[in-house]
Each structure stands twice: as C-alpha cells, then as structure tokens.
Coordinates of C-alpha atoms in Angstrom, one line a residue:
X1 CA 33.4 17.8 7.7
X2 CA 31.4 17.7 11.2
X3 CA 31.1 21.0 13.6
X4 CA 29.5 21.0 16.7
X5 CA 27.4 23.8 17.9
X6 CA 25.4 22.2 20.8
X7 CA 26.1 22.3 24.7
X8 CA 29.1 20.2 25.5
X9 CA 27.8 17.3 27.3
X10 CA 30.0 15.7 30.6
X11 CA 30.4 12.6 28.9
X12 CA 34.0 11.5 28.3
X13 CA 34.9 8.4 25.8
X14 CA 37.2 5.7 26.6
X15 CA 38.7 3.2 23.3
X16 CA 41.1 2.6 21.0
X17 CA 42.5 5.4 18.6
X18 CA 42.1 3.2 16.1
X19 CA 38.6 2.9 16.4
X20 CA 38.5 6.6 15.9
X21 CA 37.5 7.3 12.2
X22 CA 38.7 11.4 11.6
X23 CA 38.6 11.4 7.5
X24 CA 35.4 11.9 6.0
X25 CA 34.3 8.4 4.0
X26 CA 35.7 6.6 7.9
X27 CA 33.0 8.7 9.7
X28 CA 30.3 8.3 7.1
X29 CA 30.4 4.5 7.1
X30 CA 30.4 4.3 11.0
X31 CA 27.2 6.5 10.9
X32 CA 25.8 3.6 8.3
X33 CA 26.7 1.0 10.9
X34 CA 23.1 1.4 12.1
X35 CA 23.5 -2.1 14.1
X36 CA 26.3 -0.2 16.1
X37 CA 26.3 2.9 18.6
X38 CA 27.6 5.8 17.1
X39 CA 30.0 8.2 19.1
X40 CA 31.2 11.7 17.6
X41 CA 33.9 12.8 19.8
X42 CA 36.4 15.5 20.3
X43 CA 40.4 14.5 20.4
X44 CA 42.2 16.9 22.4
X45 CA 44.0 18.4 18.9
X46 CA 40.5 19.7 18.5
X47 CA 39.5 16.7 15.8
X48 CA 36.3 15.8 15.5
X49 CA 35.9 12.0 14.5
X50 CA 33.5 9.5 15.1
X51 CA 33.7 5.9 16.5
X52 CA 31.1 2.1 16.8
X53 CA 33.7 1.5 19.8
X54 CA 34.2 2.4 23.4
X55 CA 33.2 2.6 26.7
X56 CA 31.5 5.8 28.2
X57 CA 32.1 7.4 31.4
X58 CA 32.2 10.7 33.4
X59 CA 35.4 10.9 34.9
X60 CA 36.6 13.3 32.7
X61 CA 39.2 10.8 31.4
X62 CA 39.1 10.1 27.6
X63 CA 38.1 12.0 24.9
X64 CA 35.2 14.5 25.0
X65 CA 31.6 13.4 23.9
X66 CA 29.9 15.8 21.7
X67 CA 27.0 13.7 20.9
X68 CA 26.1 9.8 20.3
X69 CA 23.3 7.4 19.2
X70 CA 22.5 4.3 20.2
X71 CA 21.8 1.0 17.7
X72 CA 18.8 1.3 14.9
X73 CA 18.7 -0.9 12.7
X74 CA 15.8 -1.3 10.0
X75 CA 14.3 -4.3 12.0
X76 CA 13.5 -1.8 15.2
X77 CA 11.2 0.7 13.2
X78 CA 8.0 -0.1 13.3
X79 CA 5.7 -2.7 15.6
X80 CA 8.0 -6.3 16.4
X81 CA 4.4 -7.9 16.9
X82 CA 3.7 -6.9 13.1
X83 CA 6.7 -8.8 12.1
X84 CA 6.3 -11.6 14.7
X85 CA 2.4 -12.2 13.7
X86 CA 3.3 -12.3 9.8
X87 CA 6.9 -13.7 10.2
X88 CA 8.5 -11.0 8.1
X89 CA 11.9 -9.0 8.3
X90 CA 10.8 -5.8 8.6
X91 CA 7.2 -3.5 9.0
X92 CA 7.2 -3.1 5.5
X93 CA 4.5 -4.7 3.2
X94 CA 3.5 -4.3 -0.5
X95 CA -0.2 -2.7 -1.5
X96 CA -2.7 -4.2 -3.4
X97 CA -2.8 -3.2 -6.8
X98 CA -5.9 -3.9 -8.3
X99 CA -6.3 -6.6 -11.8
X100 CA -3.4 -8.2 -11.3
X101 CA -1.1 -5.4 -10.9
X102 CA 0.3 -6.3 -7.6
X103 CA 0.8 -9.9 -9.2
X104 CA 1.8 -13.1 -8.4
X105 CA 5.6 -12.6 -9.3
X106 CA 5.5 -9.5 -6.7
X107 CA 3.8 -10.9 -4.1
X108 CA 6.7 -14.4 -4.0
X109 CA 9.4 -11.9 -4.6
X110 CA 8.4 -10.3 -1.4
X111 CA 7.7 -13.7 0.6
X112 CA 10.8 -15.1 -0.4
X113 CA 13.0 -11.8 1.2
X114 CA 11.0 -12.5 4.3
X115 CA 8.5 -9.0 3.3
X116 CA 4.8 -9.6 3.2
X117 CA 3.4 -8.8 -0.5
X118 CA -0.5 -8.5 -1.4
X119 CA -1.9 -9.7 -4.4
X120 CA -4.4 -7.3 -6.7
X121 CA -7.1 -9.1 -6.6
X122 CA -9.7 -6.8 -7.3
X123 CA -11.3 -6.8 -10.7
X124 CA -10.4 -10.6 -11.4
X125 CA -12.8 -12.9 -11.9
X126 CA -13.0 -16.0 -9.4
X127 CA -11.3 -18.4 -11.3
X128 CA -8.3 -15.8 -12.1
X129 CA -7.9 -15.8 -8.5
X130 CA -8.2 -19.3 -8.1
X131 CA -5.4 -19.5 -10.3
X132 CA -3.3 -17.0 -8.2
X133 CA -4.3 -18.4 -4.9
X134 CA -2.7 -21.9 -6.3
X135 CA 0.6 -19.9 -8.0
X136 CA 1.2 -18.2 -4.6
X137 CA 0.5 -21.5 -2.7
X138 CA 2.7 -23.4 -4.3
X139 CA 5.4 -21.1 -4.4
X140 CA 5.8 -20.1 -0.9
X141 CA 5.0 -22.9 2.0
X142 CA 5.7 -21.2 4.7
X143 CA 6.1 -17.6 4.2
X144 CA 3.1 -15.1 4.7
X145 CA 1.2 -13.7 1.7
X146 CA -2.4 -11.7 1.5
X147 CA -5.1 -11.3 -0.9
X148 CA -7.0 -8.3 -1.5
X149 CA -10.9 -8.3 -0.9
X150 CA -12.2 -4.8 -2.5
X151 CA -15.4 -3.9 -1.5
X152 CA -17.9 -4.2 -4.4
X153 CA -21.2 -2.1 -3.8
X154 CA -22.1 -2.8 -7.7
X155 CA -21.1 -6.4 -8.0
X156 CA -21.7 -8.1 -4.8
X157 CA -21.1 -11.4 -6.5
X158 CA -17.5 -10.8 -6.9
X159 CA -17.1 -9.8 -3.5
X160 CA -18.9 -12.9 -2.2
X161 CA -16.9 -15.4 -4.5
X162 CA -13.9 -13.7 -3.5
X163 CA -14.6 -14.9 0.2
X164 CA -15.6 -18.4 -1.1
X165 CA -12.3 -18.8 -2.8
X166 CA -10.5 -17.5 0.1
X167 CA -11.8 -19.5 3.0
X168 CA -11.9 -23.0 0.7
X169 CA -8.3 -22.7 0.1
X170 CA -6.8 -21.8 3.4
X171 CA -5.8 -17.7 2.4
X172 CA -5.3 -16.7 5.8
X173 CA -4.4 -12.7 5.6
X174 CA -6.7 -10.6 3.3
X175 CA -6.4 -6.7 2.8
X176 CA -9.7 -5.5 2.9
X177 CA -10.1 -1.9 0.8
X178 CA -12.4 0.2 -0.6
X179 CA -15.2 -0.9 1.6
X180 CA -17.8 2.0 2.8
X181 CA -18.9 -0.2 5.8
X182 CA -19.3 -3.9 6.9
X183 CA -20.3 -6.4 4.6
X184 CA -21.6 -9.8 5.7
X185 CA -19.1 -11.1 3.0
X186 CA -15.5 -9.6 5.1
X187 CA -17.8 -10.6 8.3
X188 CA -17.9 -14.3 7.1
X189 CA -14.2 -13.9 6.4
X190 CA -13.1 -13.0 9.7
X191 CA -15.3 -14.6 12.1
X192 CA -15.2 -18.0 10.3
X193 CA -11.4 -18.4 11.0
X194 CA -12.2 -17.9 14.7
X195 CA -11.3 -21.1 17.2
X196 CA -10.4 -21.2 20.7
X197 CA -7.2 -22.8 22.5
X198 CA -7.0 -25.4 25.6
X199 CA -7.0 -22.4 27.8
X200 CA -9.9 -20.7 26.2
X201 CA -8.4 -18.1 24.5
X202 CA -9.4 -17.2 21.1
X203 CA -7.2 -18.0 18.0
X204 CA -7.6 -15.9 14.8
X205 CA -6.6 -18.1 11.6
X206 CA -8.0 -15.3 9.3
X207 CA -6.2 -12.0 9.3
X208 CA -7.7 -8.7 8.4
X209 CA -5.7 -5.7 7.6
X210 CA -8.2 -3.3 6.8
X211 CA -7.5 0.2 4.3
X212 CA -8.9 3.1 4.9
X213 CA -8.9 7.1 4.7
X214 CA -11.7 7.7 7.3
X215 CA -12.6 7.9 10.8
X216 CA -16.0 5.9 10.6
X217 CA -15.0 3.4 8.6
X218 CA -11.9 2.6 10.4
X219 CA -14.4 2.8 13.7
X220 CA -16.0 -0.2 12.0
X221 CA -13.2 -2.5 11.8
X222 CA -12.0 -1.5 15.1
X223 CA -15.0 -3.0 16.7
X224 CA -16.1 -6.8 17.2
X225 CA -18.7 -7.6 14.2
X226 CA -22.1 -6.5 14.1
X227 CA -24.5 -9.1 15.4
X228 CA -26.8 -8.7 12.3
X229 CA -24.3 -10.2 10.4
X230 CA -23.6 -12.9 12.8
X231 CA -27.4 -13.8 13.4
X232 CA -27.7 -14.3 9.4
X233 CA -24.3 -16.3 9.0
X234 CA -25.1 -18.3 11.7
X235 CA -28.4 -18.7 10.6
X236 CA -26.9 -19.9 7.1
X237 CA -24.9 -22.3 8.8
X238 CA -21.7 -20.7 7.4
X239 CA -19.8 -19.9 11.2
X240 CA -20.6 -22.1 14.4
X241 CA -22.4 -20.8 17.8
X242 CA -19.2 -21.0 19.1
X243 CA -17.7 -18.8 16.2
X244 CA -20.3 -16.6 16.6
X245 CA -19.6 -16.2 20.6
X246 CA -15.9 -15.6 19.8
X247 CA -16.5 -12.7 17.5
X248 CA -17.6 -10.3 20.3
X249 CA -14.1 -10.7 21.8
X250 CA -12.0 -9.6 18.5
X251 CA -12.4 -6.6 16.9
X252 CA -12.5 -7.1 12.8
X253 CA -9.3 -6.2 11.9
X254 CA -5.9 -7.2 12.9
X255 CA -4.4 -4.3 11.2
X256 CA -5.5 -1.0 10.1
X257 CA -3.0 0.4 7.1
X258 CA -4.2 4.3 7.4
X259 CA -4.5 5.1 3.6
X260 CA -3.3 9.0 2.6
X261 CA -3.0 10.3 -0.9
X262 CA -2.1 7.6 -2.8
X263 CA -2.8 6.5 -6.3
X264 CA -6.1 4.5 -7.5
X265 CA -8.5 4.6 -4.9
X266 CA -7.4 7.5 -2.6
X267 CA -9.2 10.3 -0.6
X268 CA -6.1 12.7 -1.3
X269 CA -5.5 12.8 2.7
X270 CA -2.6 14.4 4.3
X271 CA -0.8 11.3 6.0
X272 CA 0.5 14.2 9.0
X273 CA -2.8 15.1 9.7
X274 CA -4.8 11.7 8.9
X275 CA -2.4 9.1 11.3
X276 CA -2.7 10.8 14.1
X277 CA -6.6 11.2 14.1
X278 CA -6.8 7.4 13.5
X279 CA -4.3 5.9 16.3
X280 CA -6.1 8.4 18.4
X281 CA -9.3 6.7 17.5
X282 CA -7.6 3.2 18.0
X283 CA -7.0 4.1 21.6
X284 CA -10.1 5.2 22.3
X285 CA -11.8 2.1 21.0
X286 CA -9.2 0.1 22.5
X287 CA -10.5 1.4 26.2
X288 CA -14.0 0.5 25.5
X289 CA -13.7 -2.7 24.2
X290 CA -10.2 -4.0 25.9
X291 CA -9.0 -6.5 23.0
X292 CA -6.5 -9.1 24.2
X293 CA -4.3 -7.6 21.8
X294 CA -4.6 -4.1 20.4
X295 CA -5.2 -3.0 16.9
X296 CA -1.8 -1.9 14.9
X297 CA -2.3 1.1 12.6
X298 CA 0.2 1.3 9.8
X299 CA 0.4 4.3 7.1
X300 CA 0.2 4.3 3.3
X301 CA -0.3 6.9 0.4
X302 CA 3.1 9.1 -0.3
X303 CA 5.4 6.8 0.8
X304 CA 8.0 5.6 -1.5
X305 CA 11.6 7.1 0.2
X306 CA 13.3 6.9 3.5
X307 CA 12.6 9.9 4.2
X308 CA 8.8 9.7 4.1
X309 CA 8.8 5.8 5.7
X310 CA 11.0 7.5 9.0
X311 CA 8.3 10.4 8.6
X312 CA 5.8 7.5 9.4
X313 CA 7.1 5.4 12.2
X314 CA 7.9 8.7 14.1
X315 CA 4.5 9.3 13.7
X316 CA 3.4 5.7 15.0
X317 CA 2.7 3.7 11.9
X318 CA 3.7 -0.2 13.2
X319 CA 4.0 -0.6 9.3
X320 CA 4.5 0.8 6.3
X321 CA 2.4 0.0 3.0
X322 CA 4.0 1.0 -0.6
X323 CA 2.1 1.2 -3.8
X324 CA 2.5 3.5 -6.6
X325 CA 6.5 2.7 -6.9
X326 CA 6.1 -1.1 -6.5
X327 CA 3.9 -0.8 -10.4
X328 CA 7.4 0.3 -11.8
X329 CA 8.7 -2.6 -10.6
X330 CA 10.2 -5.8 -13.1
X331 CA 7.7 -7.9 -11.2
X332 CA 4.6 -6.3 -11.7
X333 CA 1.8 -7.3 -13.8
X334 CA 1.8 -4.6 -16.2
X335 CA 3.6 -3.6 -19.6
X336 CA 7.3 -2.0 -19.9
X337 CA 5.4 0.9 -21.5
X338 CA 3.5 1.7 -18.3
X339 CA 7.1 0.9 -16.3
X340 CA 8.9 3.3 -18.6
X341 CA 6.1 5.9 -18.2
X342 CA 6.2 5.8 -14.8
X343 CA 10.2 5.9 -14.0
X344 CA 10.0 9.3 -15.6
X345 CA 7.0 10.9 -13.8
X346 CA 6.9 14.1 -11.2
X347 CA 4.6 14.6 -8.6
X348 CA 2.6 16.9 -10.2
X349 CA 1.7 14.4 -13.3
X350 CA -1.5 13.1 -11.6
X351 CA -4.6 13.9 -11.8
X352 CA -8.3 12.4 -10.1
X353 CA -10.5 10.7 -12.7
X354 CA -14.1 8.5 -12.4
X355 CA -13.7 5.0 -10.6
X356 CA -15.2 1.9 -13.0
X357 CA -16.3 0.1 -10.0
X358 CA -17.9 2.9 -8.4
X359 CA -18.8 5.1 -11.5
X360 CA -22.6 5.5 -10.3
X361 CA -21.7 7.1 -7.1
X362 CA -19.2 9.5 -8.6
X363 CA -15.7 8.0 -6.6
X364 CA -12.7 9.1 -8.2
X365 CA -9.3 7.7 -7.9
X366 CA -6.1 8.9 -9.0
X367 CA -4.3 8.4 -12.3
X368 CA -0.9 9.1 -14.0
X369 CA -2.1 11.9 -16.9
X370 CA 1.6 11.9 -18.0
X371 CA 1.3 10.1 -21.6
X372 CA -2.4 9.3 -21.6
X373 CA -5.4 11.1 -22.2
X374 CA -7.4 8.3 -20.0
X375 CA -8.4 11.0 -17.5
X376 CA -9.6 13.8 -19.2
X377 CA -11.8 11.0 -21.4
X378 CA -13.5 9.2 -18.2
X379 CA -14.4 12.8 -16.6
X380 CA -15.9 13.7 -19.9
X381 CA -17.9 10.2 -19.5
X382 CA -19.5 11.3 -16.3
X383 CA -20.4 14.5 -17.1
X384 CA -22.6 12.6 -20.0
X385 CA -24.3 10.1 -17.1
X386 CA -25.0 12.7 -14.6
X387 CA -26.8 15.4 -17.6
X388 CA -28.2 12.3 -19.3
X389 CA -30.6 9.9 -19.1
X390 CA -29.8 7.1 -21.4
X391 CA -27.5 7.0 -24.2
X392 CA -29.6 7.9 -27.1
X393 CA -29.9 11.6 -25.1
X394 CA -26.9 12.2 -25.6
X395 CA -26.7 14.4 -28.8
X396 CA -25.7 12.8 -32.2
X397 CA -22.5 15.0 -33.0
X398 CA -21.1 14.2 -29.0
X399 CA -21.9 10.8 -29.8
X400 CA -20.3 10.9 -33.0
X401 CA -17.1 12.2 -31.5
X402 CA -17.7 9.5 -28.7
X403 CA -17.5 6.5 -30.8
X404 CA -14.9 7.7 -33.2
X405 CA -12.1 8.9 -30.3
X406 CA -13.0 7.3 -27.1
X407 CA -15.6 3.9 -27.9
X408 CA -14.0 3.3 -31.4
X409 CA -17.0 1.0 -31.8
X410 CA -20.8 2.0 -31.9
X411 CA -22.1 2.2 -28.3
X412 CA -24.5 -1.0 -29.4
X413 CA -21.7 -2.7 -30.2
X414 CA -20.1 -1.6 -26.8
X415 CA -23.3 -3.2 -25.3
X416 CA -23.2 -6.3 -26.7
X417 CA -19.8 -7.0 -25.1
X418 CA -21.4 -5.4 -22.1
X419 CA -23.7 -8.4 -21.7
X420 CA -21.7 -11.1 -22.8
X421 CA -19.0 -9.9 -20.4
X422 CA -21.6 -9.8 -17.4
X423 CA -22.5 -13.1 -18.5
X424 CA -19.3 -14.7 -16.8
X425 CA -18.5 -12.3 -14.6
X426 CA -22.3 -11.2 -12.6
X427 CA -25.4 -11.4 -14.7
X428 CA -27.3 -9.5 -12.0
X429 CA -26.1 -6.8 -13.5
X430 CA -27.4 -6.8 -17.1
X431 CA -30.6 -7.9 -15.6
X432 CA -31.5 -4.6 -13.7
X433 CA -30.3 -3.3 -16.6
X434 CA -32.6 -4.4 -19.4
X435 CA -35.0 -1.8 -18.3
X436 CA -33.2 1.3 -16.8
X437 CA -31.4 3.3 -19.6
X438 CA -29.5 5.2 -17.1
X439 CA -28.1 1.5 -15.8
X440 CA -27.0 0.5 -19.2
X441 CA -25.5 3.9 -20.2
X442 CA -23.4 3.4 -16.8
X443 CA -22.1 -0.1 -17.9
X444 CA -21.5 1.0 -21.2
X445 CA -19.6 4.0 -19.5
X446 CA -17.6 1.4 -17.6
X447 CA -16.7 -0.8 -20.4
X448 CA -14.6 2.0 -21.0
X449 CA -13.3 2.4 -17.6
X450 CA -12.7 -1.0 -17.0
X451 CA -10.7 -2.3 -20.0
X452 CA -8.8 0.8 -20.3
X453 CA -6.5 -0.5 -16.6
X454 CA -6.4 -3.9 -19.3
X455 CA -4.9 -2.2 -22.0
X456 CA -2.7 -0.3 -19.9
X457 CA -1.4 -4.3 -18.3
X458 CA -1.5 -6.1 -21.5
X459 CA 0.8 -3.0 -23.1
X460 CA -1.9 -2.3 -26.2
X461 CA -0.1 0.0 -28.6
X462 CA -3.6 1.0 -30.5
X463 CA -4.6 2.2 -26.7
X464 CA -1.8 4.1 -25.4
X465 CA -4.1 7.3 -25.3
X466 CA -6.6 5.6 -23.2
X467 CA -4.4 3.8 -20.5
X468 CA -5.7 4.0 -17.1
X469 CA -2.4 4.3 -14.5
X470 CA -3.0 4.3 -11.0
X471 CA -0.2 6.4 -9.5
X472 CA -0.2 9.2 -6.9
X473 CA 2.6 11.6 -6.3
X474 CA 5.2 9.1 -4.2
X475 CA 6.0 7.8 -7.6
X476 CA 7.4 10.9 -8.9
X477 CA 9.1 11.4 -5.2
X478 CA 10.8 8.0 -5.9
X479 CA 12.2 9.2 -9.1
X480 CA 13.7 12.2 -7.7
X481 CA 15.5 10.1 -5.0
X482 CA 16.4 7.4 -7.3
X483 CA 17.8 10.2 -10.1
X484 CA 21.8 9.2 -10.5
X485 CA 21.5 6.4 -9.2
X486 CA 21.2 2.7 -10.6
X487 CA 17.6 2.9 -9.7
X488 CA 17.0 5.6 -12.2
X489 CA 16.0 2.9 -14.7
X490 CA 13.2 0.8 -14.0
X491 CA 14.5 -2.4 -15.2
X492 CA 17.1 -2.5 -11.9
X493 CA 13.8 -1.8 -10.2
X494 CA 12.4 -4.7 -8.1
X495 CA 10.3 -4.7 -5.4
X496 CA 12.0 -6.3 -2.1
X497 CA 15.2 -4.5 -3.2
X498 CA 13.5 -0.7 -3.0
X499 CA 11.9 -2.3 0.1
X500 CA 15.0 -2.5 1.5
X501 CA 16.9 0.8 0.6
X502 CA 13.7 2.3 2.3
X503 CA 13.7 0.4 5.6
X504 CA 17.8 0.8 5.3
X505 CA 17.7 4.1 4.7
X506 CA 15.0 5.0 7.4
X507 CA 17.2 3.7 9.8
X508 CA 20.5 5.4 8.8
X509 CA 18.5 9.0 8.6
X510 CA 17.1 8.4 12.7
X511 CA 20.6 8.2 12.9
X512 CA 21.5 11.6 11.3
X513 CA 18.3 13.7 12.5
X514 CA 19.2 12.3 16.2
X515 CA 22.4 13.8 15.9
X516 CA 22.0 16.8 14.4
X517 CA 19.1 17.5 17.1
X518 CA 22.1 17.4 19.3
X519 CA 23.8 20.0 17.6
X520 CA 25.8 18.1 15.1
X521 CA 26.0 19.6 12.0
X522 CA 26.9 16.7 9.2
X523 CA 27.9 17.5 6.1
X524 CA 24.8 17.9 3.4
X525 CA 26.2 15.2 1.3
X526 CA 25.5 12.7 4.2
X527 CA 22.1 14.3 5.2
X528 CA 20.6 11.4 2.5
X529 CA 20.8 7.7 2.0
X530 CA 21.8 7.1 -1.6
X531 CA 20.8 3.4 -3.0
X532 CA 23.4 0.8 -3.2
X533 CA 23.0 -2.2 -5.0
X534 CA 24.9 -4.2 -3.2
X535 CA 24.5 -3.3 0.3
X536 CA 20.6 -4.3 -0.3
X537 CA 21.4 -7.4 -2.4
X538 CA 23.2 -8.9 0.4
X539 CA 21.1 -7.7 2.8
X540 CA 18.6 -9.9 1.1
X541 CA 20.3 -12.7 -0.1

C-alpha cells in the first residue's frame, strides 16, 4: 500500500466517501485516470486512499491532503503545434527505415490511428517509390504521411529523383536523414513548396523534419537556405523569384528529430547529453534569425518504452521518433525471421558495421549481430578496401575464402551484376568506375552490403548468415518491458498499438514520479505501466 513521508501540506479535501478508493486495485486505477486529477488523502482513521473527485480547500475542514496531481493525459506531452501542424493524436511519429522497411502497410497503420508514420525510402529505386507514393495516396486522403529523402553523397541521382517524384505528386512532409550538409536537391524540396497568403505571410506546403546527431548539421537546417542554391535553382527555372525571396524568411526545417544511438545510421550519442546541446542551439539560432514560428526539436535513438519517451519530453523533445521496435512490427516490410530474431534480442546484441551507401568514407551503422554473422563479414570487407588497391591485390587464398563464405560467386561474376544493376539504378557510377580499381572493388564491396538488408526483407533462408539488421539497443529494452506480457510475441506486435502503450504509459508514470517527488511512496508493483490490449485497442479504435 501507499506511505507518506513528505511534509504535510495545509490542504484539506472536500467529496464524497465514495469517491475515496482505500483498497489497492481502487487506488491504482484512479492513478491510471490520467484525464482526471489525482488526490491521495488521509481519513482521519489514519487510511490512506486516493480519489479523481473533490473540491480543495484550506479551512482545515475535510480530509487531509498528502499530495495530488493535476490531469496528464498522453495528448499534453510533447508540442500541441506538432500535432496541430500534422493533424495527429499525439507527438509520436514512426522512423524511416530504410528499403522498404518502414513500409507502406506501417506508414497507413499509423495515419489511420491519427500517428504520423514515414516511409523507408532510401535505397528504392524511383519507380518503387512511385509505387509507394501512389499506395500511400490512395490509402489515406486526408491524414498526414512522410517520405524519407537520405542523403546520397555516392549516388546523387537517387537523391535527385527522389525530389522529382516527391514534388510531381504532391508528398508534402519529407524526413530528411543522413545528409552531411545542404544539398541543392532538399533545397529545391523546401523552397519550391514556398507561397505567400493575402496578408503576405509565407505558407510552407513542403515540410521538412530533418535527422540528425550533430551540432553543425542541425545549424544548417536551422537556418534559411543558402543563396548558392537558390541563385542556381532559380537560375534553372525550378523555384520562382518570389520562391526565392521567401526562402530567406523560413529556416529549412520544420522539425528537427535529434537522432541518439539508434540502429542503422546512428552516431551512438547519448540522447541526455545530445538534446539539450541541440534545443540550446535552436534558441540561439532562433534569436538571430526570428522565424515566425520556431523550430521544434524532437528526440530519437533509445526510445522504445514509457519510461525512456517521459525521459524525452522532460527533457524538451516536442516529439518522439521510434525505430528499431517498429521493424518487429506485423506491418513492416521484412521477413518473420528477422521479426522473430528481433523479439528475442538484449541490448547488448548489437554491434557497428560498414554502411553500403557510404562504404568509401568508412560510416558505420548499427546492426543486430544476434543470429547473423553480417557484421563481422562487412568489417572484414573494409579492412580489404582500405589495405588494397583493387581486387586482384587481394591475396588468392583471402580471395578464395571470400568467394566461397561471403561472395559465393566469383568476384567477376559479382561485377557483372554490379553493372547491370547500376544500369537501372545510376550508371554514373559504373562509368567512374571502368578505370579506378579501387572504385570497382568498392561497388563490388557493396554488392555485398546492399543485398544483404534484401535478403534479410525478402526472408532468404540460403542467407540467414549474411542478414544485415538495423537495430540499436531500444529493441532489446522493448523486450524486457514487453516480457510477460502479450507483447512478448511479435505477432501481437503492431505499430500504432505500442505507440500507444508508450504515449499511455508516459503519461501514467509523470503521474507516479510527481507524486512520489512529493513524498509518496507507491507500491513497486505500480512504479511501471504494464501493456494492456485492450485499453490501447480502444483507445485507438
């Protein structure tokens, strides 16, 4: 049961008796009642009880107040403008997973319980996005949706059709990731959605929530576009003079989600020490430049539970992005052996491996190395590019062993799918190929890289060894919270259901730490929120 250590406040409570709740499963489910205040108060035979009810006062009359909180529900945490702007039920959206991953069937699960959900559309080909642009579309009218737009240093061709394919057919909110700095492509994004109102103010049809893990990249987005890119754009007849004018009065970026250690791409950041630094930044920015309306800054990476979501609005976050646990999900684009694998992962099982779309530069990102030897394999890859020059350095036995366990092919053979997969996707890149050895042993490299995230999606038994799974250490967090319950197996999981349980439970634990900063000391059994399915269903429904 309750006891109360703190000072005795001179607050008296005034109701009925039979609001009072004195047994233990009464008092638990009026804490729960996040939409109600919550009153713990002392009857004078020395009960301690809780009530939703009553009227306060200081008379002395009534029974004695040993500590209270008022209303919070799951719809109060965060920024209201995030939910206003994007027309969504709570500060909660869905990341990006990249090929797919984050898929069309997550992203309309999420739009139709009123969440915003971003499709993984990095890696595709244009006309697979096409093809999710017109699934999404059709599927959700009104409701808000985003696309991802990953930065593409290697294949700038992707990047640039990616824009294309977004501004013919209307996308409005893009999450822009990966990027190192400005491109003129996520320029041309933004500033060609920019119009102006009868009173002169400027309207913003084309979102940007930008990702990032660093200080001066964030700085970039938080600032109005660079003129060089407008000069060229406008010189290209791509935005308008007056497009051009309005840019300098918007920064890029609606949104900034501050990225921590997360799976895939990930600078392994502590979200405590990497939020702060970036709203601080925000602020700063904000001064100089004076946006009409300020830049939100939402958190990501290691968040997957209510305790680590309330972690991040106390912190500031407007929003809150989730990743790694959304890929365990029924709705995600990848195979029940990769869903199973990951419902029964710990935090430890991840490790940092080489990036395919950034191989060159040495990028890692972080995989699952539970059940796969994937990561091992790809670091074993770029320790060959950075001591070789070209593939036929590389000594016959370690190319032996290369072909047999990792290729199983001849590396010639691996080429030739090289170029005829280049051939679709970006030729530009097998012609500065043709005569840099290094270039071709890095594509060759990234045949590797790249289809193994495929085979992991597509579920290919003969490739269980070499699945790439992006997955930090929130997915293994999620599984120790989930343990017992109905969660526990990942075909109950679905994506705006854990959604909810984490925005629910957020709320119901500000509820518990306010109180027991008061000096209320609950019993440990209530000190978490345990997932029930049908509190969330109909919550949903």
């Amino acid at each position: 049961m309750i006891n109360f250590t703190g000072i005795k406040q001179k607050l008296y409570w005034k109701g009925s008796p039979r609001a009072i709740s004195f047994d233990a499963a009464g008092m638990e489910q009026k804490l729960k009642n996040t939409s109600d205040n919550c009153f713990v108060v002392l009857d004078h035979a020395d009960r301690i009880g809780v009530a939703n009810a009553g009227e306060l006062t200081t008379d002395g009359n009534g029974l004695q107040v040993l500590g209270m909180v008022a209303p919070m529900t799951a719809q109060q945490l965060g920024d209201p403008t995030f939910r206003r702007d994007y027309q969504l039920k709570y500060a909660y959206k869905t990341g990006a997973m990249a090929n797919g991953i984050a898929s069309e069937a997550l992203v309309i699960a999420m739009g139709k319980a009123g969440l915003l959900g971003s499709f993984g559309a990095a890696g595709l080909v244009p006309n697979r996005v096409e093809q999710a642009i017109n699934t999404i579309q059709d599927a959700l009218k009104k409701e808000h949706y985003a696309f991802n737009l990953i930065h593409s240093p290697n294949e700038p061709a992707l990047e640039e059709g990616a824009v294309k394919h977004f501004l013919a057919r209307g996308v409005q909110v893009v999450e822009a990731s990966a990027f190192l700095n400005l491109t003129i492509n996520i320029v041309h994004y933004r500033v060609a959605g920019l119009t102006q109102d009868a009173e002169g103010n400027v309207v913003i049809n084309n979102r940007v929530i930008a990702k990032i893990s660093r200080k001066e990249v964030a700085k970039h987005f938080m600032q109005p576009a660079p003129k060089k890119y407008l000069d060229k754009l406008l010189a290209a007849g791509k935005i308008t003079a007056l497009q051009a004018e309005l840019a300098a009065k918007v920064p890029m970026a609606d949104d900034i989600t501050v990225e921590a250690d997360s799976g895939g791409h990930t600078d392994n950041r502590p979200l405590v020490a990497l939020l702060p630094s970036i709203i601080r930044l925000r602020d700063e920015l904000q001064l100089i430049h004076q946006f009409k309306t300020a830049i939100r800054v939402g958190a990501a990476g290691g968040i997957s539970t209510p305790e680590s979501a309330l972690s991040a609005f106390m912190m500031g976050a407007a929003y809150i992005v989730t990743g790694s646990v959304n890929q365990a999900c029924v709705e995600a684009g990848t195979s029940e052996h990769v869903r199973k694998l990951l419902a029964n992962v710990s935090q430890t099982d991840v490790m940092m491996a080489p990036a395919s779309d950034m191989f060159e530069m040495g990028v890692e990102l972080q995989v699952l190395k539970r059940g796969t030897l994937f990561g091992p394999r790809a670091k074993k890859l770029y320790e060959y590019y950075m001591k070789y020059e070209s593939i036929d350095d590389i000594p016959a036995a370690e190319r032996e062993k290369l072909e047999k366990q990792t290729f199983r092919k001849p590396l010639e053979e691996v080429w030739q799918g090289c170029i005829e997969f280049f051939q679709e996707r970006d030729p530009h890149q097998i012609e500065r190929a043709q005569n840099n050895p290094k270039r071709k042993m890095a594509l060759i490299f990234r045949w590797y890289l790249g289809l193994s995230s495929n085979w992991a999606n597509a579920g290919i038994k003969e490739r269980v060894s070499d699945m790439q799974i992006w997955c930090g250490p929130a997915m293994g967090a999620f599984n120790d919270w989930a343990k017992g319950t109905y969660l526990e197996a990942y075909e109950n999981r679905t994506a705006a259901d854990i959604a909810g349980h984490i925005m629910e439970g957020a709320a119901y634990l500000y509820r518990v730490q306010a109180l027991q900063t008061q000096g209320i000391h609950l019993p440990i059994e209530w000190a978490t929120y345990v997932p029930n399915e049908k509190h969330v269903a109909a919550l949903l429904s």
